[in-house]
Coordinates of C-alpha atoms in Angstrom, one line a residue:
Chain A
X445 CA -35.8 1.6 -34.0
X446 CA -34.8 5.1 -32.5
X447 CA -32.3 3.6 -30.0
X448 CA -30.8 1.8 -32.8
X449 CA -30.6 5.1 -34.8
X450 CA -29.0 6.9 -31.7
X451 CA -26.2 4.3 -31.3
X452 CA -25.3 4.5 -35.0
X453 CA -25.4 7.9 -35.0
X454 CA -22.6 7.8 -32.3
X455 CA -21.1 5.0 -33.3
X456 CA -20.4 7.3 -36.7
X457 CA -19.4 10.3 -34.9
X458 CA -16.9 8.4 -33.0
X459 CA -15.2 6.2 -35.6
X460 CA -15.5 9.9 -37.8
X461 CA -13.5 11.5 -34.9
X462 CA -10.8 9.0 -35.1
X463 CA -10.4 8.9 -39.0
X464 CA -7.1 9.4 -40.3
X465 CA -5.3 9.8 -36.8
X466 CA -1.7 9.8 -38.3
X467 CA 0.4 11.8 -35.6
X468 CA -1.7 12.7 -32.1
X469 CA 0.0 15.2 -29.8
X470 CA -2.2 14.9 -26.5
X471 CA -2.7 18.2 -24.9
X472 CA -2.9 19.1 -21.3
X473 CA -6.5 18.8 -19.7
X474 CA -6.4 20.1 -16.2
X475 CA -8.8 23.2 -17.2
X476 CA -12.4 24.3 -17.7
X477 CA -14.4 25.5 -20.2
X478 CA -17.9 28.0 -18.4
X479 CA -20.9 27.8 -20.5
X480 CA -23.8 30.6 -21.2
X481 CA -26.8 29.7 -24.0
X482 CA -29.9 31.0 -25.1
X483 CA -32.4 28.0 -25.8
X484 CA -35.6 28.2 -28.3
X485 CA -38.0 25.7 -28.9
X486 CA -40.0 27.4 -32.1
X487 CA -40.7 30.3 -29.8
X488 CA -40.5 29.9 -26.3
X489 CA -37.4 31.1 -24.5
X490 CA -34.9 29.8 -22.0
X491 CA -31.4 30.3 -20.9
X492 CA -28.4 27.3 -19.7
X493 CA -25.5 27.8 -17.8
X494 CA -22.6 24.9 -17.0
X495 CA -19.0 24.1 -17.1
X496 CA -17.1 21.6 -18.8
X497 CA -14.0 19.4 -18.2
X498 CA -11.8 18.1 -21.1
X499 CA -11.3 14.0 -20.4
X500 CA -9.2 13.9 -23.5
X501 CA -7.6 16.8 -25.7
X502 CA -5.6 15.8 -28.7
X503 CA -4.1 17.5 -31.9
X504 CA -4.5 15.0 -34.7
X505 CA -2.0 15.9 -37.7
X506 CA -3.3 14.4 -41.1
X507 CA -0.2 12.5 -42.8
X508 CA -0.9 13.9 -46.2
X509 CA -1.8 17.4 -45.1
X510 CA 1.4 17.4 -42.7
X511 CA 2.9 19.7 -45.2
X512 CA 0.2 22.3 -45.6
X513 CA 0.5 21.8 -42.1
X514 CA -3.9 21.2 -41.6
X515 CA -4.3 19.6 -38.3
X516 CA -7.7 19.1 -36.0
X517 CA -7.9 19.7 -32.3
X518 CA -10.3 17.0 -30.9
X519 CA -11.6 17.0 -27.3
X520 CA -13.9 15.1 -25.2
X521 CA -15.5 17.0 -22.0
X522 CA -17.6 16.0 -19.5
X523 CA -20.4 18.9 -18.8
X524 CA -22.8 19.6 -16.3
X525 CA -25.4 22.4 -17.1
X526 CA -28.7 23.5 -15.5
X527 CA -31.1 24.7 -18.4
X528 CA -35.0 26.4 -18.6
X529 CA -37.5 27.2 -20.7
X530 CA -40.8 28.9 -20.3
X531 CA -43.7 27.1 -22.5
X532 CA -46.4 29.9 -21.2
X533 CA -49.7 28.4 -20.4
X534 CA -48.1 24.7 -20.6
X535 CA -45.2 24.4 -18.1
X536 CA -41.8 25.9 -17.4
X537 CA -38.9 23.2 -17.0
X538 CA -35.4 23.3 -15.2
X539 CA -33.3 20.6 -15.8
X540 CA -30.2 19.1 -15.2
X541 CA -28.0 17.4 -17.5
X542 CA -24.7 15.7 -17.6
X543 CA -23.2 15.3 -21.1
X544 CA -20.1 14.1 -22.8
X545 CA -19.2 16.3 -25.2
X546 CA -17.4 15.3 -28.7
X547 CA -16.1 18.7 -30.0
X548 CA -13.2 19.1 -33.4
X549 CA -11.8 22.2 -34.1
X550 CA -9.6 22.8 -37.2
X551 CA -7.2 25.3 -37.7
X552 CA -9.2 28.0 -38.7
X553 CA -11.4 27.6 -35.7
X554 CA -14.4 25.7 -37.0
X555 CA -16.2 23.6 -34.8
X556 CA -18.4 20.6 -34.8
X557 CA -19.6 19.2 -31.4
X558 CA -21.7 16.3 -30.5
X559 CA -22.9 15.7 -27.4
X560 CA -25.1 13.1 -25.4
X561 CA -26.2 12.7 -21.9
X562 CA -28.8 11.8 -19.2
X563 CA -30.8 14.2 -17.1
X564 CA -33.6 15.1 -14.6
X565 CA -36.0 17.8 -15.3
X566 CA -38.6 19.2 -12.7
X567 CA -41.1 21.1 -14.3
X568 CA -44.0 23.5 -13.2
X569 CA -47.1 23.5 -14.5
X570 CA -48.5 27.0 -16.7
X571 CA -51.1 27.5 -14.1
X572 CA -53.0 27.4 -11.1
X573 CA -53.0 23.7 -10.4
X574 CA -56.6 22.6 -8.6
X575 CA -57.4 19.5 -6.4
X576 CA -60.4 18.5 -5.4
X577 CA -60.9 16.1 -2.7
X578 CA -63.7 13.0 -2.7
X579 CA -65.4 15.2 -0.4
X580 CA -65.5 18.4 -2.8
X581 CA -62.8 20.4 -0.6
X582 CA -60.9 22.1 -3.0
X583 CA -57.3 23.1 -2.9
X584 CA -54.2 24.9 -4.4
X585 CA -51.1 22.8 -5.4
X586 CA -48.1 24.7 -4.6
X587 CA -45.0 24.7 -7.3
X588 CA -47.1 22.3 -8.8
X589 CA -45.3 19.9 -11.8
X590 CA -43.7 17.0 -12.3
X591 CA -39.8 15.2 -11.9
X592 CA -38.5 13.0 -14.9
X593 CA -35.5 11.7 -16.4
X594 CA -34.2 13.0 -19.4
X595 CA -31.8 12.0 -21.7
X596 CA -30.0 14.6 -24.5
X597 CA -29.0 14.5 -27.5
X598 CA -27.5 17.1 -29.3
X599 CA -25.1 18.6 -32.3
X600 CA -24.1 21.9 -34.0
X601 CA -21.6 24.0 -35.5
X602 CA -19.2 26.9 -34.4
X603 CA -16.3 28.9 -33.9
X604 CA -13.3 29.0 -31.8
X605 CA -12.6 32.7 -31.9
X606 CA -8.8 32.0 -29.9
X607 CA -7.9 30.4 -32.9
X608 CA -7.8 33.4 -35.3
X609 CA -8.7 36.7 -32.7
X610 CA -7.2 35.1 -29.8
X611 CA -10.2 35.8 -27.6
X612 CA -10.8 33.0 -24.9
X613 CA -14.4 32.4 -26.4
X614 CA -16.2 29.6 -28.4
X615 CA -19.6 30.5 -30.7
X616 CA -21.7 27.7 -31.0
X617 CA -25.6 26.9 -32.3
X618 CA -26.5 23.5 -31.7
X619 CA -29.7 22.2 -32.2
X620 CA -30.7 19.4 -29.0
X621 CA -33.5 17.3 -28.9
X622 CA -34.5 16.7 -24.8
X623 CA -36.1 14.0 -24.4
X624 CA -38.3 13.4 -20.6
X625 CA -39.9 10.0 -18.6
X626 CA -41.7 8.8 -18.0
X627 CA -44.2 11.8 -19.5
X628 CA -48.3 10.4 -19.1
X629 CA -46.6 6.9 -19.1
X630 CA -44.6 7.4 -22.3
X631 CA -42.1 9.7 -23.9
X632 CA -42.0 13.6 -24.3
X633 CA -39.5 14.9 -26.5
X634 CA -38.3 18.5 -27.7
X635 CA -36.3 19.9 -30.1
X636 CA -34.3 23.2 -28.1
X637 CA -32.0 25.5 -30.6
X638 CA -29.1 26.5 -28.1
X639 CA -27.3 29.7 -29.2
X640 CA -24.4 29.8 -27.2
X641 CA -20.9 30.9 -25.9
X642 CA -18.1 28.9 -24.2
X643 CA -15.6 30.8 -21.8
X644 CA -12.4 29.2 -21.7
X645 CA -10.3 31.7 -18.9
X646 CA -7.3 29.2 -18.5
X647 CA -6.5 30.7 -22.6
X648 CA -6.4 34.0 -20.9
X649 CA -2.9 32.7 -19.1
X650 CA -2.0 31.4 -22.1
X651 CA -1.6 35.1 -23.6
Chain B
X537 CA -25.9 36.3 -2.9
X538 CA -27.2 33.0 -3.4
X539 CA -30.1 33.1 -1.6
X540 CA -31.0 36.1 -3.9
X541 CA -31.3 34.2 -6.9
X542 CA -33.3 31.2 -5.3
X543 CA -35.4 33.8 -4.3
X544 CA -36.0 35.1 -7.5
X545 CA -36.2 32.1 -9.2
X546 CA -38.9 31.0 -6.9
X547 CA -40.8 33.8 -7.5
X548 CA -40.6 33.6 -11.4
X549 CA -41.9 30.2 -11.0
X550 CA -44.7 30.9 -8.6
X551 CA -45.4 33.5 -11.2
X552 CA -46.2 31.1 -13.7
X553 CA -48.7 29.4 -11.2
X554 CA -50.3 32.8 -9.7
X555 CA -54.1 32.3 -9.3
X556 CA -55.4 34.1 -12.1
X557 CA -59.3 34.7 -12.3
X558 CA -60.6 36.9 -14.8
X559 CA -64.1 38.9 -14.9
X560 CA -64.6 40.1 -18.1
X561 CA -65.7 40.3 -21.8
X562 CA -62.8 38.9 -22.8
X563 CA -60.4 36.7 -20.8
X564 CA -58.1 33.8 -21.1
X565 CA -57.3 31.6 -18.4
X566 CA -55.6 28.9 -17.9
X567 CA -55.4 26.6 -15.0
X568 CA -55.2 23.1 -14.0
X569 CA -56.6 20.4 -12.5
X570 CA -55.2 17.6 -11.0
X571 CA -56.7 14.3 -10.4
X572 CA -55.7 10.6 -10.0
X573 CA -52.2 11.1 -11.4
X574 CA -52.8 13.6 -14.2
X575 CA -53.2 17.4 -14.3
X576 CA -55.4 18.5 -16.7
X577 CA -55.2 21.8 -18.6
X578 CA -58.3 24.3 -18.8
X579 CA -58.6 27.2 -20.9
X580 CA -61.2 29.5 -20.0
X581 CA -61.9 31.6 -22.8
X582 CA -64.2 34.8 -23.9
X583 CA -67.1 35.9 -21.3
X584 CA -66.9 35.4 -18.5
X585 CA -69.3 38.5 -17.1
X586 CA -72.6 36.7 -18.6
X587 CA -71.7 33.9 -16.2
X588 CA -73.2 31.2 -18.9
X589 CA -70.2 28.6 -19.7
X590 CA -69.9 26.5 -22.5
X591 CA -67.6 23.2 -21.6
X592 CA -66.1 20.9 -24.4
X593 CA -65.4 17.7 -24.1
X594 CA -63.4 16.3 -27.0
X595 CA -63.1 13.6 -29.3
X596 CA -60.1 10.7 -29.0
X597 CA -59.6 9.9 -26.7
X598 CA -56.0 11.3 -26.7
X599 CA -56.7 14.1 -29.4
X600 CA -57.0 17.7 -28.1
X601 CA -59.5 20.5 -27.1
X602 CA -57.0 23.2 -28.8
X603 CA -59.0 22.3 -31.9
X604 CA -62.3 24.0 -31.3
X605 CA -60.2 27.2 -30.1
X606 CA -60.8 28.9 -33.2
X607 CA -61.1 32.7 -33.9
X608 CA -65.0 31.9 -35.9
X609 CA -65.7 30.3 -32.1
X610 CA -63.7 33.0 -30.2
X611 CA -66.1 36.1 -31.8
X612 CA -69.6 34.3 -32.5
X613 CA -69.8 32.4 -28.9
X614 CA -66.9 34.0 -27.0
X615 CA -68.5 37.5 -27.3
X616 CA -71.5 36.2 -25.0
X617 CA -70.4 33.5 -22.9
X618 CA -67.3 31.9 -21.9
X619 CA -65.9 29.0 -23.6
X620 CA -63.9 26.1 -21.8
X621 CA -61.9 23.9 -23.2
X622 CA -60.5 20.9 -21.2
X623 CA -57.7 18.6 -22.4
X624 CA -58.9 15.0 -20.9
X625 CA -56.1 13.4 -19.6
X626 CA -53.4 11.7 -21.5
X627 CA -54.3 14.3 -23.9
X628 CA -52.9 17.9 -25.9
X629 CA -50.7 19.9 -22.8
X630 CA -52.1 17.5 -20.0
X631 CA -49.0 16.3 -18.1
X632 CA -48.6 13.7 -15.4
X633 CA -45.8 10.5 -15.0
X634 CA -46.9 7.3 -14.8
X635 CA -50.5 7.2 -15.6
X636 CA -51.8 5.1 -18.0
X637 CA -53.4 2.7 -15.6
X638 CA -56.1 5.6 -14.9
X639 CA -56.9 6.4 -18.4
X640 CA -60.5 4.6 -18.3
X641 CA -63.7 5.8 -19.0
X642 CA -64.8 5.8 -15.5
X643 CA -61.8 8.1 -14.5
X644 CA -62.9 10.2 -16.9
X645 CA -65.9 11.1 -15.9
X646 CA -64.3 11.6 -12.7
X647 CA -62.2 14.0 -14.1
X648 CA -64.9 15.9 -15.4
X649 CA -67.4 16.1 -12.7
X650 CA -64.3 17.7 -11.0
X651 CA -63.5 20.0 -13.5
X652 CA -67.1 21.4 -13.3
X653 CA -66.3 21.7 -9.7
X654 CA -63.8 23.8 -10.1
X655 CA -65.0 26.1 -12.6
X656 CA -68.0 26.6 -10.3
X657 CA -65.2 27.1 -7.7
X658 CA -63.5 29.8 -9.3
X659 CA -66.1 31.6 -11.0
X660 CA -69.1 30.6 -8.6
X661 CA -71.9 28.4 -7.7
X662 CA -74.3 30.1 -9.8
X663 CA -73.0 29.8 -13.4
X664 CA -75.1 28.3 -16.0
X665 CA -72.7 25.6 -17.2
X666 CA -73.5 23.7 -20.8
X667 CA -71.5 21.0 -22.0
X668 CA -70.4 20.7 -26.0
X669 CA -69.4 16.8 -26.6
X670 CA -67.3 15.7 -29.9
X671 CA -67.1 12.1 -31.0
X672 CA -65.5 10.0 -28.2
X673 CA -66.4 12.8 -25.7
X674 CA -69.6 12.0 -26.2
X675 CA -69.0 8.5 -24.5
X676 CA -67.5 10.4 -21.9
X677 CA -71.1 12.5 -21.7
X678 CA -73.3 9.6 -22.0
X679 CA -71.2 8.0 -18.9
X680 CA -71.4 11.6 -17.0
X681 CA -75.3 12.1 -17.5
X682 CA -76.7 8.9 -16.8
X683 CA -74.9 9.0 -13.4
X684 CA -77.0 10.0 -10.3
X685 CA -76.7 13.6 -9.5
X686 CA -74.5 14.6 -12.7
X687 CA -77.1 16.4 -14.8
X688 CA -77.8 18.9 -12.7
X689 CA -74.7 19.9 -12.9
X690 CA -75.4 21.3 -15.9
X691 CA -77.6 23.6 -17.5
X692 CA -77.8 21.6 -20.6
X693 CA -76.2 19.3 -23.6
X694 CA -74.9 19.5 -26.9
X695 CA -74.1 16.6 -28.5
X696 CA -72.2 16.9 -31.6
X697 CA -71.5 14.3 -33.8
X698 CA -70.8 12.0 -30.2
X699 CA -71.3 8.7 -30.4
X700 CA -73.2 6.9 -27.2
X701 CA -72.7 3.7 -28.6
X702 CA -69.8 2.3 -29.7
X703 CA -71.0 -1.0 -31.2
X704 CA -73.8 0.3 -32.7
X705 CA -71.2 2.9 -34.1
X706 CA -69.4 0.7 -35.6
X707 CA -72.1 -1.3 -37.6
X708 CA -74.1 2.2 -38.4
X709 CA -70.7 3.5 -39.9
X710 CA -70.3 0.3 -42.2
X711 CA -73.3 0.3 -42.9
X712 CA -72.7 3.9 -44.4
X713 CA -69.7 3.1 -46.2
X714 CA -71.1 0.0 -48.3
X715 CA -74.2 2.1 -49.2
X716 CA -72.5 5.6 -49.9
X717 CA -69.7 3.5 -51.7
X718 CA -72.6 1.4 -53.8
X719 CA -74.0 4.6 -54.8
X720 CA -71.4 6.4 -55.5
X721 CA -69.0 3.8 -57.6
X722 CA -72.6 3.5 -59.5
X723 CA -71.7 7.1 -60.4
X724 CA -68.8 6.4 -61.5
X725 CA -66.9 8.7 -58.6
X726 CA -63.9 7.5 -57.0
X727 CA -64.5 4.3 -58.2
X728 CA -60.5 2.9 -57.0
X729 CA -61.3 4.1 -53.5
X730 CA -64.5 3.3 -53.1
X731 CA -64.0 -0.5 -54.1
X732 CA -61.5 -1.9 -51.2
X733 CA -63.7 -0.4 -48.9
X734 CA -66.7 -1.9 -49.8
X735 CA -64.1 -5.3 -50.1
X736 CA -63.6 -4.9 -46.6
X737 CA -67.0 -4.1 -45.1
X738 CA -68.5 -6.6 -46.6
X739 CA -65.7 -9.3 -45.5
X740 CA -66.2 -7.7 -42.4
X741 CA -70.1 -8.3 -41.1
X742 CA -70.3 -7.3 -37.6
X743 CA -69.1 -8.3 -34.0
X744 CA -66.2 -6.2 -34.7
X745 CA -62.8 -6.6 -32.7
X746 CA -60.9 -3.5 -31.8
X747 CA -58.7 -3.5 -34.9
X748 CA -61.5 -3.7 -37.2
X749 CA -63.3 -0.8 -35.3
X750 CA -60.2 1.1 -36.0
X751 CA -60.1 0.5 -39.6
X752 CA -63.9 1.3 -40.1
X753 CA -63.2 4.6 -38.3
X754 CA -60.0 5.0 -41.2
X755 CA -62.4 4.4 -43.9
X756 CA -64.8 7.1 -42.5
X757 CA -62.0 9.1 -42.4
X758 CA -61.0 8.8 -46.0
X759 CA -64.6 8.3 -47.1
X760 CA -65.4 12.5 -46.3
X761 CA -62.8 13.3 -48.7
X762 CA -64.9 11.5 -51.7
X763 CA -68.0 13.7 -50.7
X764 CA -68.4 16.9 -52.7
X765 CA -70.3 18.7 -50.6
X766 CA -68.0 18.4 -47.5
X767 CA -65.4 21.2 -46.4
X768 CA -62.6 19.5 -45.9
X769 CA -60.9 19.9 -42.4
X770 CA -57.2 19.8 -42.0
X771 CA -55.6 19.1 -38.5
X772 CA -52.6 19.7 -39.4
X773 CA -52.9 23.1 -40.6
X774 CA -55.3 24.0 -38.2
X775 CA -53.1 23.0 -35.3
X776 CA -50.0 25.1 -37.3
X777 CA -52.7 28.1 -37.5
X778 CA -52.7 28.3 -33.9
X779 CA -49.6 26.5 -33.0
X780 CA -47.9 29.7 -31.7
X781 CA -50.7 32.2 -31.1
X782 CA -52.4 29.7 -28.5
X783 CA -48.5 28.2 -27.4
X784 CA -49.9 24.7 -28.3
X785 CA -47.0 22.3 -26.9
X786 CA -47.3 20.4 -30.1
X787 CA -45.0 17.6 -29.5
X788 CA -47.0 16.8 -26.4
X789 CA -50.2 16.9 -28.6
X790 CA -48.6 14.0 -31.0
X791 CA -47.2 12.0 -27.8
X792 CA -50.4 12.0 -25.9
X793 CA -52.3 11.2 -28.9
X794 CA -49.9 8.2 -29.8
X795 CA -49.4 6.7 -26.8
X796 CA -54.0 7.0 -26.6
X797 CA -54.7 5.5 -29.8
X798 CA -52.3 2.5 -28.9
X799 CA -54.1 1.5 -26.1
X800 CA -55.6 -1.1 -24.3
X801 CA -58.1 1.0 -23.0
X802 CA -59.7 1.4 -26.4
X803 CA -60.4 -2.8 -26.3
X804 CA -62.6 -1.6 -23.5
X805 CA -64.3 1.0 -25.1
X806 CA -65.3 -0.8 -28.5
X807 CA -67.8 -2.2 -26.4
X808 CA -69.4 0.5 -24.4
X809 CA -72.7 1.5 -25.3
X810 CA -75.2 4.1 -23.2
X811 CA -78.5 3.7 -24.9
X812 CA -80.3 1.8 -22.3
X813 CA -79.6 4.5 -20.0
X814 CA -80.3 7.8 -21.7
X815 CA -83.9 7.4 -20.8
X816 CA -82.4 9.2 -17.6
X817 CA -81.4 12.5 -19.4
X818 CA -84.2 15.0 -18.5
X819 CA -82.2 18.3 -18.7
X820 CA -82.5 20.5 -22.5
X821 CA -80.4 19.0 -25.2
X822 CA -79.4 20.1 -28.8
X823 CA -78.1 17.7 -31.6
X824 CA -76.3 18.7 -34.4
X825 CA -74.9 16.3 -36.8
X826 CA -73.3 16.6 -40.6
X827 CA -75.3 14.7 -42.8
X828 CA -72.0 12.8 -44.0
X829 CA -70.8 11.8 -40.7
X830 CA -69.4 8.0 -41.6
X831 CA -67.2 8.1 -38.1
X832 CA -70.7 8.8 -36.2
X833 CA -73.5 8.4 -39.1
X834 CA -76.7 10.2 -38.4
X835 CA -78.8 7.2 -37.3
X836 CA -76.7 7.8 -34.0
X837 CA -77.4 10.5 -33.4
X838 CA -81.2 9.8 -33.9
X839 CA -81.0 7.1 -31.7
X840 CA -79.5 9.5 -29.4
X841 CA -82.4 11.6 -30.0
X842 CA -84.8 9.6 -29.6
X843 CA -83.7 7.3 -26.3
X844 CA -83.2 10.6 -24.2
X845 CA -86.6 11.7 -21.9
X846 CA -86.0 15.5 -22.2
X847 CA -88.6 17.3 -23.6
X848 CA -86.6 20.6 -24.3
X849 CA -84.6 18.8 -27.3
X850 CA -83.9 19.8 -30.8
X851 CA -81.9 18.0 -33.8
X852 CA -80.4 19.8 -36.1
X853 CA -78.7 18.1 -39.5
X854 CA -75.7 20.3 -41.3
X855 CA -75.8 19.3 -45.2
X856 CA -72.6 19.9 -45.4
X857 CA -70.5 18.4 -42.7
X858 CA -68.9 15.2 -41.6
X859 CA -67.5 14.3 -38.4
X860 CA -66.3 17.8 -37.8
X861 CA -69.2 20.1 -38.1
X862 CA -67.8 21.9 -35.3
X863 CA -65.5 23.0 -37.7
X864 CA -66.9 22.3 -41.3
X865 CA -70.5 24.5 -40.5
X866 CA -69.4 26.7 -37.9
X867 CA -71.7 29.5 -38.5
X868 CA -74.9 27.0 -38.3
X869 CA -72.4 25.5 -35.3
X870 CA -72.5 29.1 -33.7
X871 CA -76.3 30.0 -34.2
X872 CA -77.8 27.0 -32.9
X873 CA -75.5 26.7 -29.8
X874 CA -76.0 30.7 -29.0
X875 CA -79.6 30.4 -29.6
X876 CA -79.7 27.4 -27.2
X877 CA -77.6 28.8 -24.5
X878 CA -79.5 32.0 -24.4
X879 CA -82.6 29.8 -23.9
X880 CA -81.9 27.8 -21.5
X881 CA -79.3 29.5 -19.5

């Protein structure tokens, strides 16, 4: 039922990114995009850092808006980010995701981005992990915790402060839900707040 | 440069997983233990000067010890002794991958015997060590203290509202329902809830399948909230009271609990049943039970009472509790247990 959610949901996205394509101007893409967020989940901190490549940059140009002269920048990136958290007493995670990045920009530098991807996550455990042999010989797990996959899903609003200010950054809050396996034989899920920037330097040679 | 930053990311984690062993009035550790596939969170909490610990094992299986981590528990047992709370595996911040196959009573009781290990381990041989069970954990206790060599383990046992029985269980708790449910639709009380369970206990007579163990245990459920004298108990809100204040990983609470209540291993337990072995439990034990307990009637617990060969034993009835008299008389909750421990310890 949830998979079948997931797919519509980016089934949606995609068709919405393609509505009303009258005039599309591709854009070079040979650049990259550096990332820096703040996560929260409820309360618990963590930070991501990663870089992303535009696969596809294009101004769309609306045919009835041609005169006012409205048009939308859409892009597709591939990303690749390293992320943590801190859950005190439960576990602290570092994971590493891949996602493909949906992001529209109109002309006053409003942004929407969607973005989806697989992951793996290696956590470590909010204590002193224990074993105790057959025998009773007990023992101290080093770095103890756990590997799984992950997959992410992800959307949120922002602004593209070149557009107005011309400074080679992007605001953005998104809220992602992680999602990790296999977790005590079944799914663990998360919902992360990312407050972040985007640092887009090749803009810088631009000016 | 980047050798640096490993390094000091190591360091932060390792942090995180420092051996931390606390003496004093008022601690709060955390550790884990890991066994079979699953590492199992422990929160040590209160005294731990007095050396006298208080374990509990809680109900589910799949629900959560964070539950009995309440502040009235915290400053009316927590001020003497210490108080450990141990999420079984598969259950509240317990983490682990594939696992599933392990979730059985038997590893249970493994699990426990080496969590008392390991608090002897860290805070040393001597302690006086008293278990607390809750509803399914007192299947898990049952299992535990009939075993060779368990019980002296422990100083002593508290068995509230557990169920040793599971069969019996079932037909004392449907047995509750149609009587409570006669009596009250005679009194003209919640006469449109009362009558579809009464419909359905007595289209269902006994020899009960797992799914109609599971409904009996919904009806007991719903049946405390048509009982005056019962403070009602909300998980929901209690978990959202302490949510951030004790960092409950809540979505791991409703994941381990979902994936528990849908399993197999449940077909097992509807059948398990301890009460031709308690004859072996010799060491003190206190039994406290609401009086409108329809998950675990009182006849259980009486048949608890009265199977077991200890002679320092003691049954206590709450008048106005249900399944949760942990949490619904927790001063008479508090009294008994400190005056036991103090006993006994």
């Amino acid at each position: 039922m949830l998979n079948k959610g997931f797919f519509i949901l980016i089934i949606l996205n995609y068709s919405l990114c393609h509505a009303q394509e009258d005039s599309i101007t591709k854009l070079p893409t040979n650049h990259y995009n550096l990332k820096f967020s703040y996560l929260s989940s409820l309360i618990y901190p963590g930070v991501s850092a990663g870089i992303e490549f535009p696969v596809h940059l294009s101004k769309l140009q609306r045919s009835n808006e041609q005169t006012t002269g409205k048009q939308v920048i859409k892009a597709h990136f591939i990303s690749g980010n390293v992320n943590w958290y801190h859950h005190p007493d439960f576990h602290d995670n570092v994971y590493l995701t891949a996602e493909w990045e949906i992001r529209r920009t109109n002309k006053n530098g409003i942004i929407s981005e969607f973005s989806f991807g697989p992951g793996y996550s290696r956590t470590f455990l909010g204590g002193t992990t224990y074993r105790m042999s057959d025998s009773g010989e007990i023992s101290i797990a080093k770095l103890a915790g756990y590997s799984y996959a992950m997959l992410t899903i992800g959307g949120g609003f922002g602004i593209d402060l070149y557009q107005k200010k011309k400074i080679p950054f992007l605001a953005i809050a998104k809220m992602n839900f992680i999602s990790m396996f296999p977790y005590n034989s079944t799914i663990y899920f998360r919902p992360v707040l990312e407050l972040g920037i985007r640092y887009m330097p090749w803009r810088l040679n631009k000016n | 440069m980047r050798k640096a930053m490993f390094l000091c990311f190591l360091l932060l984690i390792s942090g995180c997983q420092k051996e931390k062993i606390s003496f004093a009035e008022k601690v709060s550790d955390v550790f884990y233990v890991d066994n079979a596939g699953a590492s199992m969170r422990v929160l040590v909490n209160g005294n731990t000067v007095t050396s006298a610990f208080i374990l509990f094992i809680h109900g589910g299986p799949g629900v959560s010890s964070y539950f009995y981590d309440t502040d009235y528990i915290g400053r009316f047992l927590g001020d003497k002794y210490a108080t450990v709370y141990w999420d079984q595996r598969n259950a509240g911040a317990s983490q682990g991958n594939i696992n599933g196959r392990n979730l059985n009573l038997d590893q249970m009781v493994e699990d426990l015997k080496k969590v008392i290990g390991i608090l002897k381990f860290r805070y040393g041989d001597n302690i006086s060590l008293f278990l607390v069970v809750h509803s399914f954990g007192g299947l898990i206790a049952a299992d535990f203290m009939t075993r060779p060599d368990c019980q002296k383990m422990v100083k002593g046992l508290i068995d509230v509202d557990g169920s040793h029985n599971y069969p019996l269980n079932d037909t004392l708790t449907r047995q509750m329902l149609l009587s409570t449910g006669i009596r009250q639709i005679s009194q003209k009380k919640n006469v449109d809830k009362w009558e579809p369970i009464i419909a359905y206990c007595n289209s269902h007579p006994g020899n009960f399948s797992l799914e109609e163990s599971q409904q009996l245990e919904k009806y007991s459920t719903e049946a405390e909230n048509y009982i005056d004298s019962i403070k009602p108990v909300n998980a929901v809100s209690l978990v959202l009271k302490y949510a951030i204040k004790d960092n409950i990983p809540l979505s791991s609470l409703v994941v381990n609990l979902l994936y528990s209540e849908d399993l197999i291993f449940n077909k097992e337990l509807s059948k398990a049943q301890f009460s031709s072995e308690l004859y072996k439990v010799t060491v003190p034990v206190l039994v406290l039970w609401g009086k409108y307990d329809f998950t675990c009637p009182l006849p259980l617990g009486q048949d608890f009472y009265n199977r077991i060969s200890s002679t320092d034993k003691r049954f206590v009835i709450s008048n106005y509790s249900g399944h949760n008299m942990i949490l619904q008389d927790k001063k008479l909750f508090c009294d008994e247990v400190n005056s036991f421990v103090s006993k006994y310890r």
